[in-house]
Amino acid sequence: MKFALVTGGSRGIGRGISIKLAQDGYFVLINYRSNQPEAENTLAEIRANGGDGELLKFDVSNVDDVNAVLGGWMSQNTDKHLEVLVNNAGITKDNLMVFMPVEDWTSVISTNLNSFFFVTKLLLQNMLLKKNGRIVNIVSLSGQKGQPGQVNYAASKGAIIAATKTLAMEIGKKKVTVNAVAPGFIKTEMTEHLNEDEMKRLVPLNRFGTVQEVAEVVSFLASSKASYITGEVISVNGGMYS
Ligand code: NAP
């Protein structure tokens, strides 16, 4: 059995990724923060499709929580190697910087950026020792080109892109790859407040994307087919960034 962890795997893009990795044959650890019913729905769908997984509730922005819950799972399952990590959990708290409270800067940076360090650091050593690992970071078009109202979010995603490239250089010799996937507008709760009919005019493919379209790219990057790709950012944005 192959093992994968998807942070924020309970809803939206993370759910799509969890379901796809389960179809690819992984036992999926589905992390979530608070919405247990949605996490259970995701696991039920995986099981209905013949796959399996487990729910792991922890706050990715809290290092003590990450170490206690994820670290605890690892020490109770020393025979199981988490070979795929998808750092997907993320939040937005949009505002023009001039009006942005410091708490909204801090919480977005903690959830989207610090989480990458906390979670990846726990799994990295085993990946390096086993010379087997795939890390996929979900970033955003905002982190590539900037987006007014998203100074906090764009900074967190841009920093993850820089960390992706740097970590790829550090660990390539150990056959562990680290890549990023940068979605544009994808239909999830994060974008449900947007007027799709209006916003889709910005997209060359003239529609928002689906979670499955992001999950397919993550699945590819997690597979042996992507063995010579590392430090890369792959856009899934309908042609918005060109
Ligand atoms: P979403 O529908 O709001 O789902 C967010 C997921 O992250 C949920 O499973 C949530 O768990 C989890 N989560 C949030 N904070 C967490 C924390 N502190 N600890 C653990 N889990 C946490 O968001 P989404 O649209 O799927 O976005 C997923 C990723 O894609 C994010 O990194 C986002 O920045 C990125 N992205 C999304 C879009 C888009 O258009 N949707 C575009 C570009 C990039 P709970 O349900 O328990 O809260």
mmCIF file of C-alpha atoms in Angstrom, residues 11 33 88-95 100 103-105 107-109 111-112 139-140 142 147 149-154 156-157 188-194:
data_model
loop_
_atom_site.group_PDB
_atom_site.id
_atom_site.type_symbol
_atom_site.label_atom_id
_atom_site.label_comp_id
_atom_site.label_asym_id
_atom_site.label_seq_id
_atom_site.Cartn_x
_atom_site.Cartn_y
_atom_site.Cartn_z
ATOM 1 C CA ARG A 11 -13.217 20.039 0.625
ATOM 2 C CA ARG A 33 -9.187 21.736 10.364
ATOM 3 C CA ASN A 88 -3.025 22.192 -0.308
ATOM 4 C CA ALA A 89 -4.694 23.733 2.774
ATOM 5 C CA GLY A 90 -5.114 27.445 2.280
ATOM 6 C CA ILE A 91 -7.271 30.444 3.104
ATOM 7 C CA THR A 92 -7.895 33.950 1.804
ATOM 8 C CA LYS A 93 -8.609 37.089 3.803
ATOM 9 C CA ASP A 94 -8.783 39.697 1.096
ATOM 10 C CA ASN A 95 -8.545 43.428 1.636
ATOM 11 C CA MET A 100 -5.850 45.048 6.148
ATOM 12 C CA GLU A 103 -4.398 39.506 12.072
ATOM 13 C CA ASP A 104 -5.415 38.911 8.442
ATOM 14 C CA TRP A 105 -1.822 39.195 7.311
ATOM 15 C CA SER A 107 -3.352 34.175 9.663
ATOM 16 C CA VAL A 108 -2.949 33.906 5.876
ATOM 17 C CA ILE A 109 0.842 33.701 6.132
ATOM 18 C CA THR A 111 -1.969 28.913 7.130
ATOM 19 C CA ASN A 112 -0.574 29.130 3.609
ATOM 20 C CA VAL A 139 0.012 27.830 -5.021
ATOM 21 C CA SER A 140 -1.934 30.355 -7.093
ATOM 22 C CA SER A 142 -1.946 35.477 -7.478
ATOM 23 C CA GLN A 147 -3.638 40.465 -7.396
ATOM 24 C CA GLY A 149 -6.650 42.934 -2.482
ATOM 25 C CA GLN A 150 -4.446 39.903 -1.906
ATOM 26 C CA VAL A 151 -1.144 41.242 -0.588
ATOM 27 C CA ASN A 152 -1.175 38.600 2.174
ATOM 28 C CA TYR A 153 -2.306 35.727 -0.054
ATOM 29 C CA ALA A 154 -0.027 36.608 -3.001
ATOM 30 C CA SER A 156 2.251 33.530 0.895
ATOM 31 C CA LYS A 157 1.921 31.817 -2.496
ATOM 32 C CA THR A 188 -14.877 25.789 -4.880
ATOM 33 C CA GLU A 189 -16.200 27.529 -1.787
ATOM 34 C CA MET A 190 -13.170 29.841 -1.981
ATOM 35 C CA THR A 191 -14.461 31.348 -5.229
ATOM 36 C CA GLU A 192 -18.228 31.011 -4.781
ATOM 37 C CA HIS A 193 -18.558 34.712 -3.870
ATOM 38 C CA LEU A 194 -17.187 35.676 -7.302
#
